[in-house]
CSV table of C-alpha atoms and ligand atoms in Angstrom, one decimal:
chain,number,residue,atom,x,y,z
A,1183,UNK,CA,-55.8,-64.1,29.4
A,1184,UNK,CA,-52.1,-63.4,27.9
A,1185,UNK,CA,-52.0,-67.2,26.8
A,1186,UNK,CA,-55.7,-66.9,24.8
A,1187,UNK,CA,-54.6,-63.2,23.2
A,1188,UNK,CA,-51.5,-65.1,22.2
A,1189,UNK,CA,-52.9,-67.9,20.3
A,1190,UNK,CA,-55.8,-65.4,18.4
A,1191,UNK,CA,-52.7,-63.9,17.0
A,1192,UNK,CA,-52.1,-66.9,15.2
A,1193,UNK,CA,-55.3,-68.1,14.3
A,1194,UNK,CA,-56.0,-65.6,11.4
A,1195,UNK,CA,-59.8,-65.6,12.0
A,1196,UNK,CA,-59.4,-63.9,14.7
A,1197,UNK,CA,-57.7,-61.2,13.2
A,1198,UNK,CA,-60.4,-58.9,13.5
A,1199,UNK,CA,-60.5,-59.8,17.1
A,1200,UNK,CA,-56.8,-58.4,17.5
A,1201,UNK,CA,-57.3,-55.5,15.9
A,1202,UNK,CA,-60.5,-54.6,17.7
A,1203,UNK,CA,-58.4,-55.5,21.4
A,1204,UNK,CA,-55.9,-53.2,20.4
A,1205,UNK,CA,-57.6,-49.7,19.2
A,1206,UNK,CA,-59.1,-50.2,22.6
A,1207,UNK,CA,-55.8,-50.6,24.1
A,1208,UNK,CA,-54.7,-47.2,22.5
A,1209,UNK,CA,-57.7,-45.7,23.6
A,1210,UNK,CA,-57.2,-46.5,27.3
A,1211,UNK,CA,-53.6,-45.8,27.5
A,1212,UNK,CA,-54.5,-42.0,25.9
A,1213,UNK,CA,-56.2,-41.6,28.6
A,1214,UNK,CA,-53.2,-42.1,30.6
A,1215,UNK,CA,-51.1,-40.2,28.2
A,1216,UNK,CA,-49.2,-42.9,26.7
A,1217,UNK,CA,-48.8,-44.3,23.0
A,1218,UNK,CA,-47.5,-47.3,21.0
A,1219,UNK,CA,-44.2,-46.3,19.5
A,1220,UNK,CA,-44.9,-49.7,16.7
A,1221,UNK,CA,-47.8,-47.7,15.3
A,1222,UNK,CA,-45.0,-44.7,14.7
A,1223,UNK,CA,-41.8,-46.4,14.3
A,1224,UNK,CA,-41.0,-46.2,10.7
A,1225,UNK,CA,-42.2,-42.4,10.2
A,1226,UNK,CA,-40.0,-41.5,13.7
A,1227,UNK,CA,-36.7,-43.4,12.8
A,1228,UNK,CA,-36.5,-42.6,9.4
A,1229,UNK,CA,-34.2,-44.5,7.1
A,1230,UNK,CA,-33.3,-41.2,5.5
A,1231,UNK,CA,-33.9,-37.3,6.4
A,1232,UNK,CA,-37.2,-36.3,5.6
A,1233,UNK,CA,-37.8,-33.0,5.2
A,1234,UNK,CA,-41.2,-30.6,4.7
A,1235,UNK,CA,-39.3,-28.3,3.3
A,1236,UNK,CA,-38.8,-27.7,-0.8
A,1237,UNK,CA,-36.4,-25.9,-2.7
A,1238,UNK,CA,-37.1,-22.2,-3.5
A,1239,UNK,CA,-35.4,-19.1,-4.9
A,1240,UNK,CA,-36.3,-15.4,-3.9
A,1241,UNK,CA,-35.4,-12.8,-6.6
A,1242,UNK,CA,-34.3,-9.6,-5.7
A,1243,UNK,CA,-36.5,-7.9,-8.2
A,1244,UNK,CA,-39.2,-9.0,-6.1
A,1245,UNK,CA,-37.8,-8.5,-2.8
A,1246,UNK,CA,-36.1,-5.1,-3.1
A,1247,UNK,CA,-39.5,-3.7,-4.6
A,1248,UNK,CA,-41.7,-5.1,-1.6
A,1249,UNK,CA,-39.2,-4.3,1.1
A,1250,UNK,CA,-39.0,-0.6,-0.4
A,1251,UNK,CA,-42.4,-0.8,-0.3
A,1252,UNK,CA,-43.0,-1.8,3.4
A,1253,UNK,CA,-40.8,1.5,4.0
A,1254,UNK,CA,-44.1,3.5,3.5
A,1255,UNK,CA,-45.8,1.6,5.8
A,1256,UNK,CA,-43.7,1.3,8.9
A,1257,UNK,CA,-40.8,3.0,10.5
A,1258,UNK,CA,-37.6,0.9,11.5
A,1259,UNK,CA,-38.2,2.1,15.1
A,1260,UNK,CA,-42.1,1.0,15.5
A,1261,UNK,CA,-41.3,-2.3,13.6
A,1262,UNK,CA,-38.2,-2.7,16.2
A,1263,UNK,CA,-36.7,-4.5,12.9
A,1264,UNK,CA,-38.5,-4.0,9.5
A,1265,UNK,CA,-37.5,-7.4,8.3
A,1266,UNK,CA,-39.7,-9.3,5.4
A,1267,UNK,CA,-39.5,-12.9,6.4
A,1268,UNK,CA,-38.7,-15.6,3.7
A,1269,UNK,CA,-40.6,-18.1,4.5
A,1270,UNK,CA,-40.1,-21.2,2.6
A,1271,UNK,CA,-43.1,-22.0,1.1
A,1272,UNK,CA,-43.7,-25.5,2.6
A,1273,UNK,CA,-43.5,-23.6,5.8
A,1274,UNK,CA,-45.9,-20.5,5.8
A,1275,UNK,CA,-46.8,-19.2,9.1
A,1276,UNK,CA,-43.5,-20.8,10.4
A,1277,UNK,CA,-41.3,-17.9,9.8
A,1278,UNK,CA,-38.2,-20.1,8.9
A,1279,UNK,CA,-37.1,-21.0,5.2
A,1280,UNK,CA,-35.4,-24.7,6.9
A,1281,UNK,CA,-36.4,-26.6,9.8
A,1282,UNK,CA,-33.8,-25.1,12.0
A,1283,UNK,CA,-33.5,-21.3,10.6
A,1284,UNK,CA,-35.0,-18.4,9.9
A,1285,UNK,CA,-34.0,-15.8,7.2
A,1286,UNK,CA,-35.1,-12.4,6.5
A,1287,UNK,CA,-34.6,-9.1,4.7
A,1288,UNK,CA,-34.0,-6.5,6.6
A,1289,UNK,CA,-34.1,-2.6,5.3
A,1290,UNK,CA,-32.7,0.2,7.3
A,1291,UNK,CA,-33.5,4.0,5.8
A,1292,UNK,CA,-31.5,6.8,5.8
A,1293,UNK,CA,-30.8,8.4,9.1
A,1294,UNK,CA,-32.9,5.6,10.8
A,1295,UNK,CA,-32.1,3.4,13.6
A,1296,UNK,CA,-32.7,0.0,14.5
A,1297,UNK,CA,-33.2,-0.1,18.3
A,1298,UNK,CA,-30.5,-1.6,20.6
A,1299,UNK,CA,-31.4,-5.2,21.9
A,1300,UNK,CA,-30.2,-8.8,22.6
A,1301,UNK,CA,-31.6,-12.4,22.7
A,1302,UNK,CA,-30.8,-16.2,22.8
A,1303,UNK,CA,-30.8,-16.3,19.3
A,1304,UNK,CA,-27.4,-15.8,16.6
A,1305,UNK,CA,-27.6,-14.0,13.6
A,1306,UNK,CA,-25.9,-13.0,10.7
A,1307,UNK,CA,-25.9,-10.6,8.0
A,1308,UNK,CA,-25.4,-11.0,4.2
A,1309,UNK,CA,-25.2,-7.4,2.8
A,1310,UNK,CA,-26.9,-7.1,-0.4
A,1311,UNK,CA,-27.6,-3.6,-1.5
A,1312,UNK,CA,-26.5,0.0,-0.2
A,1313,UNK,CA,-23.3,1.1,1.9
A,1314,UNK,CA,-22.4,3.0,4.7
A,1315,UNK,CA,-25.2,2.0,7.2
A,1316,UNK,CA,-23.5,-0.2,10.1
A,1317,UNK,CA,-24.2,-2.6,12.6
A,1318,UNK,CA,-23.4,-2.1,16.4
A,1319,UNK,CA,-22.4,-4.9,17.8
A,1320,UNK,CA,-20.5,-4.8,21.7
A,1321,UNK,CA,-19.8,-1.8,21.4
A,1322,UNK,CA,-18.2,-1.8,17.6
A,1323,UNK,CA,-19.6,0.0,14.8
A,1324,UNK,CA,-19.4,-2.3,11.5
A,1325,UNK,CA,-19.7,-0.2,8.6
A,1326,UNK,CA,-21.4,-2.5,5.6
A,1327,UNK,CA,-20.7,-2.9,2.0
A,1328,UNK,CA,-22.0,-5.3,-0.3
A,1329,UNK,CA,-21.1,-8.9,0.4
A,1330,UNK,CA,-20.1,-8.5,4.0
A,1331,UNK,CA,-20.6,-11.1,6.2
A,1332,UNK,CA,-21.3,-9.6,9.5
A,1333,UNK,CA,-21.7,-11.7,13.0
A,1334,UNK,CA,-24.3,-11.2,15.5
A,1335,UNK,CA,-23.3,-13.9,18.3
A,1336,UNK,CA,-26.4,-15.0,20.5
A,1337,UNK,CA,-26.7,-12.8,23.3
A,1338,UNK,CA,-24.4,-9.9,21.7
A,1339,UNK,CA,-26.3,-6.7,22.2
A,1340,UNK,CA,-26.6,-4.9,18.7
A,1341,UNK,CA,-28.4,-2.1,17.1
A,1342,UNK,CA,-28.5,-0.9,13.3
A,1343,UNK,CA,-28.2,2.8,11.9
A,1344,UNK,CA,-27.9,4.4,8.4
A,1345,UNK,CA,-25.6,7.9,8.8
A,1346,UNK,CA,-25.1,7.3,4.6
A,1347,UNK,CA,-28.1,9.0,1.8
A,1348,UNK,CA,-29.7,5.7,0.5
A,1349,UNK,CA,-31.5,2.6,2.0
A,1350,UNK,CA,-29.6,-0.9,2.9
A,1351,UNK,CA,-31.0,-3.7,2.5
A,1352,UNK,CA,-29.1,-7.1,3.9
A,1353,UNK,CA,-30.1,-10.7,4.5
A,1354,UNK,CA,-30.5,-11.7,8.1
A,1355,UNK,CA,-29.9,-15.4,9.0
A,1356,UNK,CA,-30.9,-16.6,12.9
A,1357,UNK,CA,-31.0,-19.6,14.4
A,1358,UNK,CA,-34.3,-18.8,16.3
A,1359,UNK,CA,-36.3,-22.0,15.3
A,1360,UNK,CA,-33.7,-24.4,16.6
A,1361,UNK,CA,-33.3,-22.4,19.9
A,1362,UNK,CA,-36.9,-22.4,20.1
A,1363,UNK,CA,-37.4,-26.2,19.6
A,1364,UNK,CA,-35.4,-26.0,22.8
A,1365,UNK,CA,-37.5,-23.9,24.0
A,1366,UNK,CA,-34.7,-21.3,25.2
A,1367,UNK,CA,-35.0,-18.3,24.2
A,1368,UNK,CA,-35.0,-15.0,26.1
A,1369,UNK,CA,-34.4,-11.5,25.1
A,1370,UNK,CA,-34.2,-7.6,26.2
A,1371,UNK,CA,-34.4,-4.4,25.3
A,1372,UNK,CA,-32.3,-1.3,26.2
A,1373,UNK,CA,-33.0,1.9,27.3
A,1374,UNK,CA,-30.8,3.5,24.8
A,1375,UNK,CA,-31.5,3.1,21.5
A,1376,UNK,CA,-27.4,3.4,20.5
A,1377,UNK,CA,-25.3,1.7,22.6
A,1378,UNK,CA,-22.0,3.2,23.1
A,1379,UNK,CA,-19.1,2.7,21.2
A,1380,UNK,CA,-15.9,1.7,23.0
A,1381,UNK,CA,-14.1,0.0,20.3
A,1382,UNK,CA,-12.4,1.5,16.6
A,1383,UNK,CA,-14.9,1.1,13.9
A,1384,UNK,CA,-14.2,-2.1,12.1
A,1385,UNK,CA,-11.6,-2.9,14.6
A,1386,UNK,CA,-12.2,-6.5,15.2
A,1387,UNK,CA,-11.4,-7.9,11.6
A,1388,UNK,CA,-8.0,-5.4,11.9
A,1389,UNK,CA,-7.2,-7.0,15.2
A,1390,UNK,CA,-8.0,-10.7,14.8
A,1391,UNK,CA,-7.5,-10.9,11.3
A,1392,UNK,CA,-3.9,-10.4,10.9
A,1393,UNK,CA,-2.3,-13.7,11.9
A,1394,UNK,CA,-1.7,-12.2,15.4
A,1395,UNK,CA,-4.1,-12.9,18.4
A,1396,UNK,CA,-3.7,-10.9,21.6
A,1397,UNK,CA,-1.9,-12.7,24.2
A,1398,UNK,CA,-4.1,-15.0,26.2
A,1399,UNK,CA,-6.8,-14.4,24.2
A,1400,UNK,CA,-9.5,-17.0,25.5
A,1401,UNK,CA,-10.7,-20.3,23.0
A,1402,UNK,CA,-14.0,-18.7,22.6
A,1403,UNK,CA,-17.0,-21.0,20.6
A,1404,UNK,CA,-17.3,-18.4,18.4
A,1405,UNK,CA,-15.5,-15.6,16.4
A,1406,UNK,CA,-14.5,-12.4,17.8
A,1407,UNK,CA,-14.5,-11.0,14.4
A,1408,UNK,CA,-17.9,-8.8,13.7
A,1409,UNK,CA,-17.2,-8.3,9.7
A,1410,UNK,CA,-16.0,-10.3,7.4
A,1411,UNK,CA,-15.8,-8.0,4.7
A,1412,UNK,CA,-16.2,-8.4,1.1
A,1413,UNK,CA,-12.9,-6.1,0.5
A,1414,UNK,CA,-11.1,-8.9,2.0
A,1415,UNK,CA,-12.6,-12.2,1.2
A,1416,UNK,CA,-12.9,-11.8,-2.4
A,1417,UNK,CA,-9.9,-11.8,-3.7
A,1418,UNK,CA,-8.8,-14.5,-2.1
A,1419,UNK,CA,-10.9,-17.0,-4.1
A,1420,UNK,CA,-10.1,-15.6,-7.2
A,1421,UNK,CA,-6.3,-16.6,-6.5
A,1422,UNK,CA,-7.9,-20.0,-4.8
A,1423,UNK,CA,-9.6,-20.2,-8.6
A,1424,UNK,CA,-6.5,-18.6,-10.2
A,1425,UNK,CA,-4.5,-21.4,-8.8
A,1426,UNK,CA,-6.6,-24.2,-9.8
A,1427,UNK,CA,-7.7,-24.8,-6.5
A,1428,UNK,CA,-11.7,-25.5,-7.6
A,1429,UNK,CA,-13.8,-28.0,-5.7
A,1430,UNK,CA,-15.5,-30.2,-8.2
A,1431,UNK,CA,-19.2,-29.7,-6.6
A,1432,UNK,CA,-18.2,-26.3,-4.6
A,1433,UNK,CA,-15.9,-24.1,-6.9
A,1434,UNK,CA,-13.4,-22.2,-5.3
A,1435,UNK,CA,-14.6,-22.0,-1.6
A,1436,UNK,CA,-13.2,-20.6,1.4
A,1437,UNK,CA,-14.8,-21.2,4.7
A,1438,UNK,CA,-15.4,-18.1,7.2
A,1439,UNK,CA,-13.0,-19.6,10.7
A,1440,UNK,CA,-13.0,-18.6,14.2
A,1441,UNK,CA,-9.2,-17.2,14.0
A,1442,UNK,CA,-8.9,-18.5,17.6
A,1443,UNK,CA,-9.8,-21.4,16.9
A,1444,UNK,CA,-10.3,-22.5,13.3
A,1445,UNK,CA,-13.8,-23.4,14.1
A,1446,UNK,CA,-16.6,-22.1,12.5
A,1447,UNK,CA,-17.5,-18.8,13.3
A,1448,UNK,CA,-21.3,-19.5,15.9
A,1449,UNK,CA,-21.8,-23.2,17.7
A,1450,UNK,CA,-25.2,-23.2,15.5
A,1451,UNK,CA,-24.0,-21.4,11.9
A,1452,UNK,CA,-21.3,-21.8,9.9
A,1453,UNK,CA,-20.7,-20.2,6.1
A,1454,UNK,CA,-18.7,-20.4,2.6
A,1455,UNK,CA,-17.9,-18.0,0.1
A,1456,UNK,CA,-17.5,-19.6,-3.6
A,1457,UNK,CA,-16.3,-18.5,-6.7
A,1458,UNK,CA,-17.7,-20.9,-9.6
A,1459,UNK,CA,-16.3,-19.7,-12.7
A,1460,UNK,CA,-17.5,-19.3,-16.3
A,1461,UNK,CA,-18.9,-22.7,-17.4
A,1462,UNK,CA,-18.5,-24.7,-14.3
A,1463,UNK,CA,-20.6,-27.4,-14.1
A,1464,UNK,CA,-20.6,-28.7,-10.5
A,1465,UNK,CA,-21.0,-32.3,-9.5
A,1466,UNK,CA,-23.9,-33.7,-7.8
A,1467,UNK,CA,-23.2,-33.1,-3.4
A,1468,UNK,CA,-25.8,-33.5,-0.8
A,1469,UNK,CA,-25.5,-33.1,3.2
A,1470,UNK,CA,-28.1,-33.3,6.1
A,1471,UNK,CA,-27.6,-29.3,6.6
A,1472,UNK,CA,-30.1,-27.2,4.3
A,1473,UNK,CA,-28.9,-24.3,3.2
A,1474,UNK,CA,-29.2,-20.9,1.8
A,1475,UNK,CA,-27.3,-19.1,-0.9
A,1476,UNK,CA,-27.1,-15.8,-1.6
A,1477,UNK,CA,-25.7,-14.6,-5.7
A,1478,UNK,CA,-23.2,-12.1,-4.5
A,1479,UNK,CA,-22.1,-12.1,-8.4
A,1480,UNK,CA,-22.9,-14.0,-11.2
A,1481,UNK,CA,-25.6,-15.8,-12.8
A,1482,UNK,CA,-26.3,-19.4,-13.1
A,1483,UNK,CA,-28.5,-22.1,-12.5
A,1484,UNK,CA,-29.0,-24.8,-9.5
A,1485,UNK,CA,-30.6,-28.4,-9.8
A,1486,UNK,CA,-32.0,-29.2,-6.5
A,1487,UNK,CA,-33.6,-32.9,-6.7
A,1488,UNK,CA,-34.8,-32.7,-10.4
A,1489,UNK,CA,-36.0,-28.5,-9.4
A,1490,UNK,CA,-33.6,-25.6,-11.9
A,1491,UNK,CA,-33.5,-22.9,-9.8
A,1492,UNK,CA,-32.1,-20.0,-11.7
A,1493,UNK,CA,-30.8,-17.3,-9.7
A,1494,UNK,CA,-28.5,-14.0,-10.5
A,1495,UNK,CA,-27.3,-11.1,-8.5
A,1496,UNK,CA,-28.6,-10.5,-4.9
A,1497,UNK,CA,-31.5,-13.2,-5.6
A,1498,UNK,CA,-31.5,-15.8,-2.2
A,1499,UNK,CA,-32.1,-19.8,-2.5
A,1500,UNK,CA,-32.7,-22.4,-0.2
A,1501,UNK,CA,-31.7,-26.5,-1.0
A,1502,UNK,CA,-33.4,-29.0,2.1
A,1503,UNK,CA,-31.4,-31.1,4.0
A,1504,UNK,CA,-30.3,-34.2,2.0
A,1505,UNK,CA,-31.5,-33.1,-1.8
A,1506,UNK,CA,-28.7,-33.7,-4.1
A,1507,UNK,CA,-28.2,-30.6,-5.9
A,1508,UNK,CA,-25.6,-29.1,-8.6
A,1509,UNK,CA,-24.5,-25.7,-9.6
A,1510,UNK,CA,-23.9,-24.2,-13.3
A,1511,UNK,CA,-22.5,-21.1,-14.1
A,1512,UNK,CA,-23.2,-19.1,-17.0
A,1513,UNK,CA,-20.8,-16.2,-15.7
A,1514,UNK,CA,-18.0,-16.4,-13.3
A,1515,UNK,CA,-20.5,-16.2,-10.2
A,1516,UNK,CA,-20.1,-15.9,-6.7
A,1517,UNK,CA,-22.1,-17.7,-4.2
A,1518,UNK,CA,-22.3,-17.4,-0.2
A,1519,UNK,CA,-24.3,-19.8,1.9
A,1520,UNK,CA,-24.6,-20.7,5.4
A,1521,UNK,CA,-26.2,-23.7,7.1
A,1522,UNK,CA,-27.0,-25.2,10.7
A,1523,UNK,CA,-23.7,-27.5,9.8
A,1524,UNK,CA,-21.7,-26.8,13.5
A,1525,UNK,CA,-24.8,-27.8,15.6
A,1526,UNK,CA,-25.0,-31.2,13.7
A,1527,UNK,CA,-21.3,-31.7,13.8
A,1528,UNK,CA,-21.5,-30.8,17.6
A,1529,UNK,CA,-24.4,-33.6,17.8
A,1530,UNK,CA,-22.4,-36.2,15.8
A,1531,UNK,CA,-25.0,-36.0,13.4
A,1532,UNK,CA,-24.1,-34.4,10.2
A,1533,UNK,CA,-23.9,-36.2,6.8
A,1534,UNK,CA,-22.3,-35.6,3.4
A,1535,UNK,CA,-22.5,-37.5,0.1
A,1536,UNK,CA,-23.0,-37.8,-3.8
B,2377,GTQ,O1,-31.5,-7.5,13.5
B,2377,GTQ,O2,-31.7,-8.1,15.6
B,2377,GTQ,O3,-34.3,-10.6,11.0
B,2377,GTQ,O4,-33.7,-9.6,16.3
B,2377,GTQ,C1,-35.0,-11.0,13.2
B,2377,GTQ,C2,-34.8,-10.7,14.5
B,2377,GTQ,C3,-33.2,-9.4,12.7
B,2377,GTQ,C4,-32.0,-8.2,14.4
B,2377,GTQ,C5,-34.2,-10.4,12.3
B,2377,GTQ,C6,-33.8,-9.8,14.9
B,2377,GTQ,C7,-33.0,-9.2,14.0
């Protein structure tokens, strides 16, 4: 039987023959759950990434109206977190804007409070409009300004308030896609909606910041520090661009470090802060990790595969994973982004190039 299959192969009359033998092939081993990987080779393996998601830029115009606007209509406390969900528009009904993470504006009223919980999940925060609302985060209170970078580390119980007269609004990054294509996520709620506060407020950056570490402080996978602020950061790439020190795709950029470890600050997440100045015209950089920008400054342009996306202050973007892309800047601008960069590098996975 083998032997005659073998030999209609060849013969190409018999083509037809083949073809028939094996859609009923596929149909029996359905039945018993299996597949052909040859009929699915090419679009598994890929030669390069694919990915569903497209380039796309949020303006704050737009946001900031409709978040204020979903203030009318639900109160921190019944929504748990009032958080409009950028979804990337390749991806609607997936909540994420890449394959692997899911961002969000989140709004916090005066004198309201964002309940106390915990879960599998990292985030971060990008502050983008308002001051003096914090972030509770084992047991230290993270007062936010503009362009802080605060950390949420997964399992890290955390709850927001606003003591200060006018709303906040920040970006909320979270790895929740990638730890639910795992499949392993859990979470819980508290009975107290504050949790208590046993540490200085602000105290981490103070403590861990300094180029002093506690004795014996453990090698921990991620940073101790829970805000990075703006105060801080800021100047130090206008000396980097000062001093001529301007990456040719990336502009002046520091990278946010574990200060343990000099690792990046979650396993999943890892971020930049950029200063492109007037005129720079970047060159052309790719890398398997998509990511998202947030304007902290500025106004400019950037080309993602052939797309312009312009952008200005407090406006997000998002570039897929592999699209060559370019930044221009019409002012001196400042960029952040963050990306799923440390669980690729952990995986031996990650890519750069031209
Ligand atoms: O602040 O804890 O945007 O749990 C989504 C899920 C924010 C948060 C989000 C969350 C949070």
């Amino acid at each position: 039987m083998a032997v005659a299959a073998a030999e209609k192969t060849k013969n190409p009359s018999s083509k037809h023959n083949i073809e028939a033998m094996r859609e009923a092939f596929y149909e029996r081993i359905a039945k018993k759950d299996m597949a052909p990987l040859w009929k699915v080779m090419r679009s598994m393996v890929t030669k390069e990434p694919v990915s569903r998601c497209q380039p796309h830029v949020w303006h704050f115009d737009d946001v900031k109206s409709l978040v204020m606007e979903s203030g009318g209509l639900i109160t921190a406390e019944e929504a748990e977190r009032r958080v409009l969900i950028l979804e990337n528009p390749a991806l609607h009904g997936e909540s994420r804007v890449t394959n692997s993470l899911f961002a969000g504006i989140q709004m916090i009223m005066p004198g309201e409070v964002a309940p106390a919980h915990r879960h599998a999940a990292s985030a971060i925060r990008f502050v983008l409009d308002g001051e003096g609302a914090y972030t509770a985060v084992e047991g230290e209170k993270a007062f936010m300004a503009p362009g802080d970078f605060v950390i949420t580390a997964n399992w890290a119980p955390h709850d927001h308030g606003n003591p200060s007269n006018k709303p906040m609004l920040w970006l909320d990054v979270l790895d929740v896609p990638a730890v639910n294509f795992f499949e392993a996520s859990f979470a819980e709620h508290f009975d107290d909606a504050m949790q208590k506060t046993t540490r200085q407020d602000g105290d981490s950056l103070n403590f861990y910041g300094s180029g002093v570490l506690p004795d014996g402080t453990p090698a921990m996978n991620r940073t101790p520090i829970i805000n990075y602020t703006y105060a801080r950061t800021r100047p130090i790439i206008a000396r980097m661009a000062q001093a001529g020190d301007i990456d040719k795709r990336h502009g002046a950029r520091v990278r946010y470090a574990n200060p343990v470890t000099g690792g990046p600050v979650l396993p999943t997440m890892s971020a930049n802060l950029a200063l492109l100045p007037k005129g720079f015209k970047g060159e052309p950089y790719r890398s398997t990790d998509g990511t998202i920008f947030v304007c902290a400054e500025g106004k400019g342009t950037t080309t993602v595969d052939g797309k312009v996306l312009e952008w200005g202050p407090q406006d997000v973007f998002v570039v897929p994973p592999w699209k060559r892309y370019s930044h221009q800047a019409e002012k001196e601008s400042v960029l952040f982004s963050i990306s799923d960069r440390p669980a690729q590098q952990a995986l031996g996975i990650w890519r750069e190039g031209k």
